[in-house]
Short mmCIF file of C-alpha atoms in Angstrom, two decimals:
data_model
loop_
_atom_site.label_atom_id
_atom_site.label_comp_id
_atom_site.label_asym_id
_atom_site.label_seq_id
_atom_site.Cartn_x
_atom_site.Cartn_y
_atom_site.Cartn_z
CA UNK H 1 -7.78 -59.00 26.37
CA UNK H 2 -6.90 -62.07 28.47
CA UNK H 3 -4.85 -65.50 27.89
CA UNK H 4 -6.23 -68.55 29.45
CA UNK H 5 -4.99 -72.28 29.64
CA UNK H 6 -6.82 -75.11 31.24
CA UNK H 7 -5.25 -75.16 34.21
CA UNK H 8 -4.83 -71.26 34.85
CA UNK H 9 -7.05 -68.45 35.49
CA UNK H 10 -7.32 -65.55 32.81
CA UNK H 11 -3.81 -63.55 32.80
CA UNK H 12 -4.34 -59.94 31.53
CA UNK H 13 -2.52 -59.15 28.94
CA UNK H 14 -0.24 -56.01 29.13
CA UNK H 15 0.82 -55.65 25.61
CA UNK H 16 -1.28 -52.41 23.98
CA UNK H 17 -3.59 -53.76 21.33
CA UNK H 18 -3.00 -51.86 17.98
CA UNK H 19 -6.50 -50.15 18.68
CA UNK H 20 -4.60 -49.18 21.85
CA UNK H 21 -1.77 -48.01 20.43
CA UNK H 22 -3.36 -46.08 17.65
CA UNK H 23 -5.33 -43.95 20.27
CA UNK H 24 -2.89 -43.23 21.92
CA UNK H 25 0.21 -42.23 18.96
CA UNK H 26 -2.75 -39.96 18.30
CA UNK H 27 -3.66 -38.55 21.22
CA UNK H 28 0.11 -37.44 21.69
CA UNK H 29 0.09 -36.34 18.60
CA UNK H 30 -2.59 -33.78 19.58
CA UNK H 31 -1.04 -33.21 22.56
CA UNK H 32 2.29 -32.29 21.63
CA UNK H 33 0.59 -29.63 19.98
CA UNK H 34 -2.04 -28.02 22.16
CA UNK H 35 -0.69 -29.13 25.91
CA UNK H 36 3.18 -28.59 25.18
CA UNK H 37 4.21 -27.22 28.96
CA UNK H 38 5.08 -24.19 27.27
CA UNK H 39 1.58 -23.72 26.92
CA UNK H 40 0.88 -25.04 30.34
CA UNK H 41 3.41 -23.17 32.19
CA UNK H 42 1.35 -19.90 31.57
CA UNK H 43 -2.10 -20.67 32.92
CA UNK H 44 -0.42 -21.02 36.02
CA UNK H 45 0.38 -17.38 36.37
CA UNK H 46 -3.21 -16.70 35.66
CA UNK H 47 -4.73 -19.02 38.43
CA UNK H 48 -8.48 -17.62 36.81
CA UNK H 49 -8.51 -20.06 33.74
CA UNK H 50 -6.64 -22.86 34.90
CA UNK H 51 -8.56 -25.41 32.51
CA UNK H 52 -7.74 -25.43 28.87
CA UNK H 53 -11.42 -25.48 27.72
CA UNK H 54 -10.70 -25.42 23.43
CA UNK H 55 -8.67 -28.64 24.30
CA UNK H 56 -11.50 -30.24 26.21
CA UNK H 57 -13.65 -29.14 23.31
CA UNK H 58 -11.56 -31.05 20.78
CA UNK H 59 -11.08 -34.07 23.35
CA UNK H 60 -14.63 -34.74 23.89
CA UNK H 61 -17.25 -33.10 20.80
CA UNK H 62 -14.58 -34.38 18.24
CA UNK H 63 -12.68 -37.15 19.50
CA UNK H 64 -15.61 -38.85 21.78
CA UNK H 65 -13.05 -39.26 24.62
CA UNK H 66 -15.24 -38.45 27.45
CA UNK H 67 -17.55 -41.33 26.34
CA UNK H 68 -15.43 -44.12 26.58
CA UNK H 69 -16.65 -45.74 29.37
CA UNK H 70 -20.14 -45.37 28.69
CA UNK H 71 -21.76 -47.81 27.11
CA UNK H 72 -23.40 -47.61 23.02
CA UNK H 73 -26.82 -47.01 24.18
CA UNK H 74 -25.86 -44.60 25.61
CA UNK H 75 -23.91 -42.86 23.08
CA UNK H 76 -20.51 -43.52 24.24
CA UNK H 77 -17.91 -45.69 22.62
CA UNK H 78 -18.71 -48.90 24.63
CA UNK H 79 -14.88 -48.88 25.39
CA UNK H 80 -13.23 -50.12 28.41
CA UNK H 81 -10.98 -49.06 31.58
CA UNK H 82 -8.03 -50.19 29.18
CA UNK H 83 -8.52 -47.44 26.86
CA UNK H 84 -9.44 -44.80 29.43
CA UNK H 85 -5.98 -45.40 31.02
CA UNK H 86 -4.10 -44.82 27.66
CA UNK H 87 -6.19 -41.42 27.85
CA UNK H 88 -5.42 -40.84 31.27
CA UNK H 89 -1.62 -42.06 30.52
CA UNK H 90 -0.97 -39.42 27.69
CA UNK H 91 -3.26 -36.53 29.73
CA UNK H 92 -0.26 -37.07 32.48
CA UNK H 93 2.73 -36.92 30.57
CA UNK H 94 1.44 -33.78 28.99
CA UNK H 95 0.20 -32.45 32.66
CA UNK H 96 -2.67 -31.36 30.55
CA UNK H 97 -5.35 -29.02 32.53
CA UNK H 98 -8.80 -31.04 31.57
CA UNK H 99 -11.22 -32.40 34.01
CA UNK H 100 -11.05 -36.27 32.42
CA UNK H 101 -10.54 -37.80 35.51
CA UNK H 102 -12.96 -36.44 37.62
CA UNK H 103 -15.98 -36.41 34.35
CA UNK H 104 -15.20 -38.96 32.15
CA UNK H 105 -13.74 -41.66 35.26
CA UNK H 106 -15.33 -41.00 38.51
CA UNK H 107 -18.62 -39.04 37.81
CA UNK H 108 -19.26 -41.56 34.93
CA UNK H 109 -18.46 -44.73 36.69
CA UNK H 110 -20.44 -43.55 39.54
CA UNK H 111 -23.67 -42.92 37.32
CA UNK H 112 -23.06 -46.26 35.48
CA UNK H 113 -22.73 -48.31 38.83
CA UNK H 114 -25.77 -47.12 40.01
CA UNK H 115 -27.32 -48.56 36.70
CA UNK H 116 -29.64 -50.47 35.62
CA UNK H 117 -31.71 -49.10 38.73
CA UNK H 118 -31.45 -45.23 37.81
CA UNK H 119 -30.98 -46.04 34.14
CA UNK H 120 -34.05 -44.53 33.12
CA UNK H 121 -33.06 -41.14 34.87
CA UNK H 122 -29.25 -40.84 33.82
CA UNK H 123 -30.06 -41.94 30.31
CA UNK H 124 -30.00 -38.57 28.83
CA UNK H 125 -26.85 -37.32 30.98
CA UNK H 126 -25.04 -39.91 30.13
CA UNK H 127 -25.30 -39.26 26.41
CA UNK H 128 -24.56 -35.72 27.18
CA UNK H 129 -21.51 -36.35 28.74
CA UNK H 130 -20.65 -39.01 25.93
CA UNK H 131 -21.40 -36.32 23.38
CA UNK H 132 -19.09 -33.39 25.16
CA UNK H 133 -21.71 -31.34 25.67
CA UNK H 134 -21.63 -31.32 29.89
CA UNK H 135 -19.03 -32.57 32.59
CA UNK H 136 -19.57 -33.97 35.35
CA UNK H 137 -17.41 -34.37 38.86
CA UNK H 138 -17.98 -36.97 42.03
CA UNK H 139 -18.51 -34.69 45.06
CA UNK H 140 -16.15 -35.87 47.11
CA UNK H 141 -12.80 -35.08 48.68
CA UNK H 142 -10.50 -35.41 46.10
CA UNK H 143 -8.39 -37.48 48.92
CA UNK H 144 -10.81 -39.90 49.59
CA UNK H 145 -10.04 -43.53 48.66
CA UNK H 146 -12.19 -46.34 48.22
CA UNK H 147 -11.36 -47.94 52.20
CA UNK H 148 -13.07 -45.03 53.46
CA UNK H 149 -16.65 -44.62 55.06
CA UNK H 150 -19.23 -43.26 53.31
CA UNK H 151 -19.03 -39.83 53.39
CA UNK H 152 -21.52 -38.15 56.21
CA UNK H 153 -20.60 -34.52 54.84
CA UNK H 154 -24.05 -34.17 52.96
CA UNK H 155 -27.33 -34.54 54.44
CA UNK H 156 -30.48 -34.90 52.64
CA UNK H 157 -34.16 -34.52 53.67
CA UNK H 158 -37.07 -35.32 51.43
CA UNK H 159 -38.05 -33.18 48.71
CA UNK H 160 -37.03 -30.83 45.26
CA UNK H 161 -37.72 -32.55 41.77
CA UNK H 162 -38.77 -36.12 41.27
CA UNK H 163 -35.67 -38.80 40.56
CA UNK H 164 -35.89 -42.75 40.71
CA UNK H 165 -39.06 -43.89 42.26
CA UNK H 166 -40.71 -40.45 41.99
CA UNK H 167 -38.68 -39.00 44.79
CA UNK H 168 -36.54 -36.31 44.84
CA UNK H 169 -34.61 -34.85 47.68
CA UNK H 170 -32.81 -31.66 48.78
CA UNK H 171 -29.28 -31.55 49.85
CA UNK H 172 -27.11 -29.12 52.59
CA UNK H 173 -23.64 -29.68 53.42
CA UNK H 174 -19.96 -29.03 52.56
CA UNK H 175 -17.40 -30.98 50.73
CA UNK H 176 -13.64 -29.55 50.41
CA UNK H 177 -11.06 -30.67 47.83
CA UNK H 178 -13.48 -31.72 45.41
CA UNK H 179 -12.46 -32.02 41.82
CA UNK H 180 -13.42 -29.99 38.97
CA UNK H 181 -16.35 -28.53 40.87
CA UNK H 182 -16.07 -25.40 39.41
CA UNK H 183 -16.39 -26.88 35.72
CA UNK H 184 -19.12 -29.10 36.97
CA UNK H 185 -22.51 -29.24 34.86
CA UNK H 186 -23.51 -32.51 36.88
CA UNK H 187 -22.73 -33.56 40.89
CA UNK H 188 -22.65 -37.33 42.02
CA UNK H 189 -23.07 -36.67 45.46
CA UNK H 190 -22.73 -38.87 48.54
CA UNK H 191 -25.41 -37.93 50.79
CA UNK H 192 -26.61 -39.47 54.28
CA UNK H 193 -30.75 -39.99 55.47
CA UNK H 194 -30.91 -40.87 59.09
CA UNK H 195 -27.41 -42.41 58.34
CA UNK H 196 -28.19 -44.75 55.64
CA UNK H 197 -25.94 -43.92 52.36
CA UNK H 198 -27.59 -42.31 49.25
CA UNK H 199 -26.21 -41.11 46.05
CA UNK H 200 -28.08 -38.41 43.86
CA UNK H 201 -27.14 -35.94 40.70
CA UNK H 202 -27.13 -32.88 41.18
CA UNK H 203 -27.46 -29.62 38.82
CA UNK H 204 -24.93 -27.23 39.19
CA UNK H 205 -27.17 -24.24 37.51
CA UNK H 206 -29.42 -24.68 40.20
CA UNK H 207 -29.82 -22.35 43.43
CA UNK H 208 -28.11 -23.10 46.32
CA UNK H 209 -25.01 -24.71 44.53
CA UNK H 210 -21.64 -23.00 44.63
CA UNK H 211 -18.04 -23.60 44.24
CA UNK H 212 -15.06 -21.93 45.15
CA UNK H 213 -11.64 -22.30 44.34
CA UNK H 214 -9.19 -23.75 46.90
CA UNK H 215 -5.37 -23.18 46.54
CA UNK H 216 -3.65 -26.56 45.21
CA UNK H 217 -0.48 -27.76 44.87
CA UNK H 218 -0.62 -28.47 41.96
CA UNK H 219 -1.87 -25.63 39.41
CA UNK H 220 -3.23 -27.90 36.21
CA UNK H 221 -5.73 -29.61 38.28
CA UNK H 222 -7.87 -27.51 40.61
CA UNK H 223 -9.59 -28.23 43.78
CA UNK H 224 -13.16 -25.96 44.86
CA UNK H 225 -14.58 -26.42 47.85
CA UNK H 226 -18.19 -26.99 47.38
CA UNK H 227 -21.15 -25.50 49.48
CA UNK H 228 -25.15 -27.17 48.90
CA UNK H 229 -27.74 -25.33 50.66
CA UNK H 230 -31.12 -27.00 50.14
CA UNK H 231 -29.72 -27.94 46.12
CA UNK H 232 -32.70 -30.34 44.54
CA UNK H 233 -31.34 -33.61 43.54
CA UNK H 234 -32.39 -36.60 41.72
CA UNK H 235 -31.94 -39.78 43.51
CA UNK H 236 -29.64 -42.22 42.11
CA UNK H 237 -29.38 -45.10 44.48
CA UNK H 238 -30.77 -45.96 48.02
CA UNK H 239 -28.79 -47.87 50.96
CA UNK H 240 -28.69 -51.42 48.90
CA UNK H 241 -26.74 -50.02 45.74
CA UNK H 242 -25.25 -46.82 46.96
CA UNK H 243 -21.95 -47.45 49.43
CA UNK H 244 -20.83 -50.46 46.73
CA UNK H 245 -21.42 -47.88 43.74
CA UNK H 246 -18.90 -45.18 45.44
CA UNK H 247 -16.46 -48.03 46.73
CA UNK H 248 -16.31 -49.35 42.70
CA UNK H 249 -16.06 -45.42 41.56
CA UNK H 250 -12.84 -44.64 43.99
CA UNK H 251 -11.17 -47.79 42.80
CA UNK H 252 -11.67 -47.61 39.76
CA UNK H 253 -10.63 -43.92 39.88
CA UNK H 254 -7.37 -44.92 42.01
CA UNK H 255 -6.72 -47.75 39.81
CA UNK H 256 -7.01 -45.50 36.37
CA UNK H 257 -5.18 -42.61 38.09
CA UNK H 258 -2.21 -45.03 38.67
CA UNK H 259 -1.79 -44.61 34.74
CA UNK H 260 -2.09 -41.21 34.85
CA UNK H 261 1.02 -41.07 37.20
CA UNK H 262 2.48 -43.21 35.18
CA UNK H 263 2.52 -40.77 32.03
CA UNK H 264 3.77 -38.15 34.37
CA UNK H 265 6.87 -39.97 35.99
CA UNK H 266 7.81 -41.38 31.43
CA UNK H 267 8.04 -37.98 30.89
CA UNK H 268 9.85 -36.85 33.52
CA UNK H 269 12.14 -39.11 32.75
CA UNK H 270 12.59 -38.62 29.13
CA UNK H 271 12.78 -35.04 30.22
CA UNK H 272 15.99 -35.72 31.97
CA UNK H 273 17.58 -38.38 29.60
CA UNK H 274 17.14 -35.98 27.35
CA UNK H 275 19.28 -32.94 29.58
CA UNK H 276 21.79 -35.79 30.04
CA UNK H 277 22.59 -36.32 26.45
CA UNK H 278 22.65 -32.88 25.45
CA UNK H 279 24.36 -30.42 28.52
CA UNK H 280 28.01 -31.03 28.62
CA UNK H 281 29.95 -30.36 31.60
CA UNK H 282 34.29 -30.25 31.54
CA UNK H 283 33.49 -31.05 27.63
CA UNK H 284 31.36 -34.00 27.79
CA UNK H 285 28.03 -34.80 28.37
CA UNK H 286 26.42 -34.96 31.33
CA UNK H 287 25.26 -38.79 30.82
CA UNK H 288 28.75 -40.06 30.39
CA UNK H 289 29.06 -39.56 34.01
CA UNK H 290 28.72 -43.21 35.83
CA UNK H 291 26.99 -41.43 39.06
CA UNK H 292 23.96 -39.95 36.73
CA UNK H 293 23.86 -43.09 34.76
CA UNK H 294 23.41 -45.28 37.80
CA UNK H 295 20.45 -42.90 38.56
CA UNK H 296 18.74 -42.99 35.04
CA UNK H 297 18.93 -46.90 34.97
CA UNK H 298 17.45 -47.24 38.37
CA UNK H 299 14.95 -44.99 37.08
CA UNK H 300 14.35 -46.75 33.86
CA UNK H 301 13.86 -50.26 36.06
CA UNK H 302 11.50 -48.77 38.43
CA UNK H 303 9.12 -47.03 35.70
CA UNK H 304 9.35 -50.83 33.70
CA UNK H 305 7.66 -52.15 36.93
CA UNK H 306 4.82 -49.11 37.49
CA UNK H 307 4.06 -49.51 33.86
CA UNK H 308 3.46 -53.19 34.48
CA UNK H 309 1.30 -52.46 37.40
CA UNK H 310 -0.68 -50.07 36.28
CA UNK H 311 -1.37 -52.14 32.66
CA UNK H 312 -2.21 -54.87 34.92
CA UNK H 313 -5.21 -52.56 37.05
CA UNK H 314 -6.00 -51.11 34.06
CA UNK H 315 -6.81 -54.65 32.44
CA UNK H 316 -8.51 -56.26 35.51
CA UNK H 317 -10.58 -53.09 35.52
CA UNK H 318 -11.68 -53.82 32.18
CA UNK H 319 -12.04 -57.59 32.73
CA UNK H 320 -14.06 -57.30 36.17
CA UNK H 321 -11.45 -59.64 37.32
CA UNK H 322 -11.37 -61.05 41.25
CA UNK H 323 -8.07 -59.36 40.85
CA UNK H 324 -9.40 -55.75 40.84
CA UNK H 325 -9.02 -54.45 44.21
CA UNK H 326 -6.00 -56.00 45.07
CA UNK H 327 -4.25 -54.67 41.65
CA UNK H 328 -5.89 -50.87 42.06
CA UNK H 329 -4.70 -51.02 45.30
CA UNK H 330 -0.86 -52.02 44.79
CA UNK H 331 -0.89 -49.41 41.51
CA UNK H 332 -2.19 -46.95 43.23
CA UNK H 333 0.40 -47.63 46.42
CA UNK H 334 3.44 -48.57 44.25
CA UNK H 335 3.37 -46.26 40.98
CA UNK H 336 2.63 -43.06 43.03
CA UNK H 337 5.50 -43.68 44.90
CA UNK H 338 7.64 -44.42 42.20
CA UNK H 339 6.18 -41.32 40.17
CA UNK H 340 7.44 -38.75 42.93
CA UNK H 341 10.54 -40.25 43.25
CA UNK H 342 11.21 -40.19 39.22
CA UNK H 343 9.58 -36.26 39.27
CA UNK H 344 11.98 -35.28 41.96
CA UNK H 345 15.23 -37.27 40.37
CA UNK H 346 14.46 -35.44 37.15
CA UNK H 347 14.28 -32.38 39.09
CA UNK H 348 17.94 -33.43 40.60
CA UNK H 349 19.61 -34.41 37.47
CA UNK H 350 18.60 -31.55 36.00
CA UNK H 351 20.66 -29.22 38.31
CA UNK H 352 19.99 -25.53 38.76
CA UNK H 353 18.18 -25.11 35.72
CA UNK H 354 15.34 -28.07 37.44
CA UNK H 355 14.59 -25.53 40.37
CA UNK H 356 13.65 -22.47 37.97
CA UNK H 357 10.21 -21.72 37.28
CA UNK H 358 10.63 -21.58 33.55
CA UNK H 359 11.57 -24.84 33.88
CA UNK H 360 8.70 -27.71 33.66
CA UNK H 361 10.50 -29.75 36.35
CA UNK H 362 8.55 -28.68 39.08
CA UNK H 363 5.56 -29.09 37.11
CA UNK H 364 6.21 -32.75 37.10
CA UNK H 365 7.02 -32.72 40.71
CA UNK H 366 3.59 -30.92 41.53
CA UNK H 367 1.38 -33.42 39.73
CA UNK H 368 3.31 -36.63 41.02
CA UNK H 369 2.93 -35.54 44.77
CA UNK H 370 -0.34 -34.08 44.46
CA UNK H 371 -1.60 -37.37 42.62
CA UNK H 372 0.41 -39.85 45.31
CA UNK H 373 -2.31 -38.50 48.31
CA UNK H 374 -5.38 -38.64 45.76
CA UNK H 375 -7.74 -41.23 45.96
CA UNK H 376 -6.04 -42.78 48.79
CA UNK H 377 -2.48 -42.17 50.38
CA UNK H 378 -0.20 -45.33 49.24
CA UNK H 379 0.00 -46.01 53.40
CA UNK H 380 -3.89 -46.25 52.88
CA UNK H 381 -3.27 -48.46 49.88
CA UNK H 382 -0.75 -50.30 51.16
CA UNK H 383 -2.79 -51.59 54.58
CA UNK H 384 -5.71 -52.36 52.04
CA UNK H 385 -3.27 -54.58 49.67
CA UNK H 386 -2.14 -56.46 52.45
CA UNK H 387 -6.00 -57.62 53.58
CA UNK H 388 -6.43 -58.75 50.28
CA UNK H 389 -3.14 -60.46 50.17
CA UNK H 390 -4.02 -61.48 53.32
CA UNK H 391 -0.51 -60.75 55.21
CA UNK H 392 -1.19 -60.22 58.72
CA UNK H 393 -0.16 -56.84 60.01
#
């Protein structure tokens, strides 16, 4: 949704639509439910089922949220980046443990840029993922953002089952930190031929695929590291379509995640507001004190501006605008910062009781600083925001 006048470009339009806003009153709805951190809390002391697979069950086959992003013909809901961050918005403020991000954002985007070219042979995943019944991940470090090379971890040498063209190719390498490879049907991965970038899908019930859990900060949202020893792959785009495909994927992916963070740092917040109205200390409450008041509206004021900047990469995102990589880069610089600081306030304000495990504070904390080096550092982000803006460094 955009507002134009004849002598102005399109300006995005922050205010939720009421499609936008009925998604997402009942999405929370759901997921005040199912992905309360009281039910969180406890996959973390049972590191073996991290993911919350019923949920994902209900958020994709009944819902259709995986398929957002891809288009009708494909059996998706022909939606845009706009909705996908109100998903991505509500997913962080509940720290819920689903691969989204790393299926229904990066993996799909990735197959989708590489379209129309490989249409033909991602036609049929596609409207698998759209329909819930796979998931997908981009096989890449889950730190990678979108100013980086093209990843040389993954080589590739001729050969396997047929893809685009009739050519098919076999992959060996290994990629740490990658996301959701261990949930993984389907692998976008990166993959080098004599140096020249490549991008191919990969089954992950194939031999020589495997993925093995790496230890994360943060326990909702796992990291494998994943090992391809002569895996068959179906090529998805050659040097002409494949570096500009992964550069679109990570910003789009840094630009959506900025939303995520944002959900993350409201409820953090609320979490603490919250503590402040209702713990009393020398018999009144704790937010009648001028001190933690001062730190709540400074928090309020800086999580009005993320949400700003994250609606706005959200809606050039959806718009294609010029805009894009400028805006995903100052979200995904600005509201990460601004998400750790509100997690680690909360954590503050709340006192003792914020440093205890049974506490969700540091679950909020884990999720903002793991999410503020994703996709980018905001020092990355930053030095990319400032060659758009073109400011000299």
């Amino acid at each position: 949704m955009t507002t134009t006048s004849p002598a102005n470009p399109p300006i995005p339009v922050l205010v939720n639509s009421d499609v936008e806003d009925d998604l997402r009153a009942a999405l929370r709805s759901l997921l005040r439910e199912r992905s309360a951190w009281q039910r969180v809390l406890p996959r973390l002391d049972t590191p073996d089922e991290p993911y919350d697979d019923p949920l994902w069950d209900t958020l994709t086959r009944e819902l259709g949220l995986a398929g957002l992003l891809i288009p009708e013909k494909f059996g998706g809901a022909g939606a845009t980046a706009r909705e996908a961050a109100v998903v991505l918005e509500e997913l962080g403020r509940f720290l819920t443990p689903v691969p989204y991000l790393a299926s229904a954002v990066l993996a799909t985007t990735a197959m989708l840029s590489c379209s129309p070219w490989a249409e033909a042979d991602i036609a049929d995943d596609l409207a698998a993922l759209a329909a819930g019944s796979g998931t997908a991940t981009l096989a890449v470090s889950a730190h990678l953002g979108p100013d980086a090379a093209f990843p040389d971890a993954v080589a590739g040498v001729p050969g396997g089952t047929g893809g685009t063209g009739g050519t098919g190719v076999r992959l060996t390498g290994t990629v740490p930190h990658v996301l959701a490879a261990d949930r993984a049907d389907l692998l976008v991965v990166p993959y080098v031929v004599d140096g020249a970038p490549h991008l191919a899908l990969v089954r992950t019930g194939g031999s020589g695929v495997a993925a093995s859990r790496e230890t994360a900060l943060d326990g909702t949202r796992p990291l494998s590291a994943l090992e391809l020893d002569g895996a068959e792959a179906r090529v998805l785009a050659g040097p002409d379509v494949a570096a500009a495909a992964l550069r679109h994927t990570l910003t789009t992916g840094a630009a959506l995640l900025a939303s995520e963070q944002l959900g993350t740092a409201e409820q953090a917040f609320e979490t603490a507001v919250e503590y402040l109205r209702t713990r009393h200390q020398f018999g009144r409450p704790l937010g009648s004190f001028q001190a933690l008041r001062h730190h709540a509206a400074d928090l309020w004021s800086d999580l009005a501006a993320a949400r700003a900047t994250a609606r706005y990469a959200a809606a050039c995102a959806a718009d294609d605008s010029d805009d894009f990589p400028l805006a995903a880069a100052l979200a995904a610089a600005h509201v990460g910062e601004i998400a750790v600081r509100t997690a680690e306030e909360s954590l503050h304000l709340h006192g003792g009781i914020g440093f205890t495990w049974e506490h969700p504070a540091h679950l909020y904390v884990k999720r903002a600083m793991s999410a503020s080096v994703m996709l980018g550092t905001p020092d990355r982000h930053y030095a990319a925001l400032a060659q758009f803006a073109d400011i000299p460094a």
